[in-house]
Tab-separated table of C-alpha atoms in Angstrom:
chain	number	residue	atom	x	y	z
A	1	UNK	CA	0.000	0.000	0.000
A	2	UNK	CA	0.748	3.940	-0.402
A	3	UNK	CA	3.829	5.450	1.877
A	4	UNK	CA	2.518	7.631	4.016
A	5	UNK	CA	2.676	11.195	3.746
A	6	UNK	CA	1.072	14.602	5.288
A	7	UNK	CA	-0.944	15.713	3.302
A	8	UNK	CA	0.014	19.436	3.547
A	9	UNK	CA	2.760	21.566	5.055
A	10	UNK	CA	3.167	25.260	5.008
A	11	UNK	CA	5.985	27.157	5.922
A	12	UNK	CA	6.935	31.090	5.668
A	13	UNK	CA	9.824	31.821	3.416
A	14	UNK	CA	12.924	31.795	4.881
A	15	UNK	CA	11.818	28.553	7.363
A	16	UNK	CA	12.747	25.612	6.788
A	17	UNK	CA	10.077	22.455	7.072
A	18	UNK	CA	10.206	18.892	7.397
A	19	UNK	CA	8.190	16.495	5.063
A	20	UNK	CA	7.991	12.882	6.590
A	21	UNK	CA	7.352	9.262	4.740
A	22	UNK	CA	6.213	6.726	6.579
A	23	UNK	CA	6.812	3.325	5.293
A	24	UNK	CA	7.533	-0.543	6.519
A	25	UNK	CA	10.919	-3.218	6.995
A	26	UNK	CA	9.469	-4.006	3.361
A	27	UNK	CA	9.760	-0.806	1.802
A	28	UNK	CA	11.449	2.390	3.174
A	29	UNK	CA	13.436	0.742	5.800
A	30	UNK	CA	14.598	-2.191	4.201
A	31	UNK	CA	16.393	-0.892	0.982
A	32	UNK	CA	18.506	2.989	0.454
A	33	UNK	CA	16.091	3.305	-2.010
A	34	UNK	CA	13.951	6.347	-1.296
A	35	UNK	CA	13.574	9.191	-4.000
A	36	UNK	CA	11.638	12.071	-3.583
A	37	UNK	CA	9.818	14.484	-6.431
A	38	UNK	CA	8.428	17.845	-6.984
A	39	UNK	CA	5.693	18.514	-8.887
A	40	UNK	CA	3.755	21.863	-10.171
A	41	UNK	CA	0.043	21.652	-11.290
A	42	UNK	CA	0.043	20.208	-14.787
A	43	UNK	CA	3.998	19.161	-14.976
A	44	UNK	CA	5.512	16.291	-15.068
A	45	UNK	CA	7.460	14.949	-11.560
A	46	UNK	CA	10.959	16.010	-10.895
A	47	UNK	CA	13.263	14.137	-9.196
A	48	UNK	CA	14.711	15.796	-6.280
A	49	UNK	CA	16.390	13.217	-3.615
A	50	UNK	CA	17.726	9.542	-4.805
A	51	UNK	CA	19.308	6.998	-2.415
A	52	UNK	CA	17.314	7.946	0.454
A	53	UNK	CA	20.139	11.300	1.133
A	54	UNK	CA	21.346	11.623	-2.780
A	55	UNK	CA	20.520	15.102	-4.259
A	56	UNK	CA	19.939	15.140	-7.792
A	57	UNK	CA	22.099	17.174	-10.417
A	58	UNK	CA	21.123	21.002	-10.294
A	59	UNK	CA	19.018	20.626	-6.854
A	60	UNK	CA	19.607	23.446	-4.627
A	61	UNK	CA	21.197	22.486	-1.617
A	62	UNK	CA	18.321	23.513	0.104
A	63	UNK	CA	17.039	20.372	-0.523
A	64	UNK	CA	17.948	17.369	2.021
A	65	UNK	CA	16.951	13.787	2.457
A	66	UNK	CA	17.384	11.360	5.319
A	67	UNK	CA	16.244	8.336	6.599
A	68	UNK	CA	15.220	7.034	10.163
A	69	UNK	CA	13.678	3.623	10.512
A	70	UNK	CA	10.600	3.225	8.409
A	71	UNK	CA	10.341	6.714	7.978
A	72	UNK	CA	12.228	9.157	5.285
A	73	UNK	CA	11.966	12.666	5.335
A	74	UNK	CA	12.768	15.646	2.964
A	75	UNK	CA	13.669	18.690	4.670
A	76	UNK	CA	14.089	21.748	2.885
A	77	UNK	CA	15.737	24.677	4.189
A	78	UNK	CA	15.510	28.684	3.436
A	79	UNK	CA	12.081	28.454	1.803
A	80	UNK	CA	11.168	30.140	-0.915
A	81	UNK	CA	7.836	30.626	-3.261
A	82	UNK	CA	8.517	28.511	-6.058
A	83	UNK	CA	9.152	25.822	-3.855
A	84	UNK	CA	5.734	25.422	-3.281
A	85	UNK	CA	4.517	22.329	-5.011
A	86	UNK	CA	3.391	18.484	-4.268
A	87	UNK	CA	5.780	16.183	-3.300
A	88	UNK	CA	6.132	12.591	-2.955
A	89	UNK	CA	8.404	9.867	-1.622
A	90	UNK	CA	8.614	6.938	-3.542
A	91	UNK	CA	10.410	4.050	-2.275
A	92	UNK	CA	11.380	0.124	-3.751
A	93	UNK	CA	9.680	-2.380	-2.088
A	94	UNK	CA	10.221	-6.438	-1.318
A	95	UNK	CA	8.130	-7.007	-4.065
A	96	UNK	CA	10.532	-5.571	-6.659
A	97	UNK	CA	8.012	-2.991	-6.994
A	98	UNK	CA	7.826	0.574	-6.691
A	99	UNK	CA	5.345	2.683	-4.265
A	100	UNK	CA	4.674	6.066	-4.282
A	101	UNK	CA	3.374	8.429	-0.762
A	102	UNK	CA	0.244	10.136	-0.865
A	103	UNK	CA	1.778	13.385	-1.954
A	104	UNK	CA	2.407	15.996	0.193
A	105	UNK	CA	1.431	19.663	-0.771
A	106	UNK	CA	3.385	22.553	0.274
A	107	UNK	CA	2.200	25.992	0.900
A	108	UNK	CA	4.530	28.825	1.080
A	109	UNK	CA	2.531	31.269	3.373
B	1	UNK	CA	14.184	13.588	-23.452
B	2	UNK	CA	11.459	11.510	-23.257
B	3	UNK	CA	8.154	12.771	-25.849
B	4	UNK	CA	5.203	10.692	-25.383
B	5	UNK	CA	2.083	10.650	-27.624
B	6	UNK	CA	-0.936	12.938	-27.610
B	7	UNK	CA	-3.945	12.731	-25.445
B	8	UNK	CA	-6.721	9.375	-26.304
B	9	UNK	CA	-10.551	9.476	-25.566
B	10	UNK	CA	-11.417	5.683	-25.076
B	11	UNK	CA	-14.718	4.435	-24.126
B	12	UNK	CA	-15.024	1.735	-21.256
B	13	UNK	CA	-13.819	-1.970	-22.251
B	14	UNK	CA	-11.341	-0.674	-25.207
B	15	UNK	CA	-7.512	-0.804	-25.006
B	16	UNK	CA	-5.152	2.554	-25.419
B	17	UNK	CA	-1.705	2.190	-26.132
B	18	UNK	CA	1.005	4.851	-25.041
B	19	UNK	CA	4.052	5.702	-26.761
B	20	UNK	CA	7.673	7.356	-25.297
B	21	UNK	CA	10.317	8.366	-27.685
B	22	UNK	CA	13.850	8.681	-26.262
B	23	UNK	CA	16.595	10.417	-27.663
B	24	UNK	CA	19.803	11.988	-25.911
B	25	UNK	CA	20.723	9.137	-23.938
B	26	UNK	CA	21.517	5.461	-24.880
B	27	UNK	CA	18.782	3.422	-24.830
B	28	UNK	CA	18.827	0.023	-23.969
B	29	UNK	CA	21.300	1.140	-21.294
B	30	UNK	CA	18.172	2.709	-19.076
B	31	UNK	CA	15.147	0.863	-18.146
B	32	UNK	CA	11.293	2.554	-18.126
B	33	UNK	CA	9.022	2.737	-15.889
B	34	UNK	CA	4.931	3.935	-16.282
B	35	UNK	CA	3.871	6.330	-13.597
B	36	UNK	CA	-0.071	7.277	-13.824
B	37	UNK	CA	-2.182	10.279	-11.976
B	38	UNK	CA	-6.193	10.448	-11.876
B	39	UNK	CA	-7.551	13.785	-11.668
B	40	UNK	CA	-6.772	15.559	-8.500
B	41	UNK	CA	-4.715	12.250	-7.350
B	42	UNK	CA	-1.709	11.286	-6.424
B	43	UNK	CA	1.407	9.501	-8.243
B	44	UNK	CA	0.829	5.558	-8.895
B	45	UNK	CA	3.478	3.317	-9.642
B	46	UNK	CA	1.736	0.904	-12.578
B	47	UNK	CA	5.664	-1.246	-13.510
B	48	UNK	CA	8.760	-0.810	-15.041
B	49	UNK	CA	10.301	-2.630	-17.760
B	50	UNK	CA	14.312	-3.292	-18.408
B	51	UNK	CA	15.057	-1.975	-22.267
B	52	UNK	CA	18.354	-4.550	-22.041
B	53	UNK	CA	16.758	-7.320	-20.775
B	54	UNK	CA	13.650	-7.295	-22.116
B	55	UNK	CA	12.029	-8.034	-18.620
B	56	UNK	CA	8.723	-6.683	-17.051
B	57	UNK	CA	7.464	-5.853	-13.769
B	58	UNK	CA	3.964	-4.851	-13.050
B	59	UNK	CA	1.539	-3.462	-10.124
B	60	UNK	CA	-0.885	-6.457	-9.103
B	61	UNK	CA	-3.295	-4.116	-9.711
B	62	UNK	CA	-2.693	-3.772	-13.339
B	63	UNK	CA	-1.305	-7.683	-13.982
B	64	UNK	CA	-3.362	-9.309	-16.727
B	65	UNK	CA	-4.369	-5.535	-18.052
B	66	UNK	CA	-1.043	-4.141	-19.154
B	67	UNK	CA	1.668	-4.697	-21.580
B	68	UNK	CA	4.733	-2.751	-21.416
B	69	UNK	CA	6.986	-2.828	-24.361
B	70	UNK	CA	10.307	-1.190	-25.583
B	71	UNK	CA	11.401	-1.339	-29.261
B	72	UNK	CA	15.302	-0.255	-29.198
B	73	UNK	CA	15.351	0.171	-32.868
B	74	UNK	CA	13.447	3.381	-32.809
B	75	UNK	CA	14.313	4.017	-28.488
B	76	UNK	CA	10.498	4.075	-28.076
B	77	UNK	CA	8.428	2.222	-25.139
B	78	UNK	CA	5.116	0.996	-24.790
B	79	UNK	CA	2.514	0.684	-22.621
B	80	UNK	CA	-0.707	-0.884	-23.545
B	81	UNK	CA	-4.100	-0.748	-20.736
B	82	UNK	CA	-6.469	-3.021	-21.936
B	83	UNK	CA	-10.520	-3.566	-20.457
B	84	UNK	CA	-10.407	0.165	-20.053
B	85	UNK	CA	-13.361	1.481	-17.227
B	86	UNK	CA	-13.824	5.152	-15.661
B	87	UNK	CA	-11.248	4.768	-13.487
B	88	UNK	CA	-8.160	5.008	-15.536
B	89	UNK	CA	-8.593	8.162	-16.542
B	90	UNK	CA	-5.384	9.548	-15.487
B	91	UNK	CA	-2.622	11.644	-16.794
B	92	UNK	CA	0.079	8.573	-17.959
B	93	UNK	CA	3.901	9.089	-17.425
B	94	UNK	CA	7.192	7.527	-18.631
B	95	UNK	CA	10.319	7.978	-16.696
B	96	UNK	CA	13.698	6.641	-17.439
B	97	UNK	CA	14.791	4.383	-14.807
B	98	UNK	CA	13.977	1.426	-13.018
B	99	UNK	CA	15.956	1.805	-9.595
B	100	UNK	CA	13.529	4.219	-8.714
B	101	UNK	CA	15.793	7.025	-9.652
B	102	UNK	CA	13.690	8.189	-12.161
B	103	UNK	CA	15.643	11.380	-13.631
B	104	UNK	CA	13.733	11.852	-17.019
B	105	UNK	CA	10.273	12.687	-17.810
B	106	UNK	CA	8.081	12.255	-20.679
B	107	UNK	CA	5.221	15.366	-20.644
B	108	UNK	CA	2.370	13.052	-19.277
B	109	UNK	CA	-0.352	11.926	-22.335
B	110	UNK	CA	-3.902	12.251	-20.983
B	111	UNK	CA	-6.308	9.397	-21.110
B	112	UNK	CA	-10.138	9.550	-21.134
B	113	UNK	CA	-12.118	6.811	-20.274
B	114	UNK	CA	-15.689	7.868	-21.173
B	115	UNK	CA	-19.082	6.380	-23.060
């Protein structure tokens, strides 16, 4: 089933926040496999965060990943508007399959 | 890049079939995987196939519905949904990769499902 994910996070710029993916010893805790994407209305996904902590060429370093458990998180730092988007976690699984989070939407207030 | 082809109206119980068109990149040296989004919904996984080994992997939600192909002579994948209904109606997505490092993008190709 689905990772779990908030479904919404605000933040004011300048703050940082802290989105959090909650998964099993079958998915997110039993493989360094957990990406992370942003997405505006109408585009297509972008991958931020591979490998659980591995940014992706041209991500700001604002961007972070890490990994606790079950549970990954993506914490960005020094907000700013256009980072407002959805985001999701995605994460292999024991299945050799892939599951995607909810989806996390983030409001830049 | 990854281009995929244009937006389908299908009524319930047909089949639409999905095309992404590589170029830049090597082909057969990436796999692809099919990403889908309903309306309003969040990302779904539907299976990936490897482009060198010519080996699928599907959702068990979509095994016995889907066929995902890659033809390396023109770098272009496949993905057939058969016994369409309502709910597939989604915005479809390629993605090079099959890690789940999925770094390229096609644009998305829209599919109605509607009588």
């Amino acid at each position: 089933s689905a990772l779990t994910q908030p479904a919404s996070v605000s933040g004011s710029p300048g703050q940082s926040i802290t989105i959090s993916c909650i998964g099993t010893s079958s998915d997110v805790g039993g493989y360094n496999s957990v990406s992370w994407y942003q997405q505006y209305p109408d585009k297509a996904p972008k991958l931020m965060i591979y490998e659980d902590t591995n940014r992706s060429s041209g991500v700001s370093n604002r961007f972070s990943g890490s990994k606790s458990g079950n549970t990954a998180s993506l914490t960005i730092s020094g907000l700013q508007a256009d980072d407002e988007a959805d985001y999701y976690c995605c994460s292999y699984t024991s299945n050799t399959t892939h599951v995607f989070g909810g989806g996390t939407k983030l409001a830049v207030l | 890049q990854l281009v995929q082809s244009g937006a389908e109206v299908k009524k319930p119980g047909a089949s639409v079939k999905v095309s992404c068109k590589a170029s830049g990149y090597t082909f057969d040296s990436y796999g692809i995987t099919w990403v889908r989004q309903a309306p309003g919904q969040g990302l779904e996984w539907m299976g990936r196939i490897s482009v060198y080994f010519y080996n699928t992997i599907y959702a068990q939600k979509f095994q016995g519905r889907v066929t995902m192909a890659a033809e390396t002579s023109t770098k272009t994948a496949y993905m057939e949904l058969r016994s369409l209904r309502s709910e597939d109606t989604a915005v479809y997505y390629c993605a090079r990769g099959t890690t789940g490092t999925f770094d390229l993008w096609g644009q998305g190709t829209r599919v109605t499902v509607s009588s």
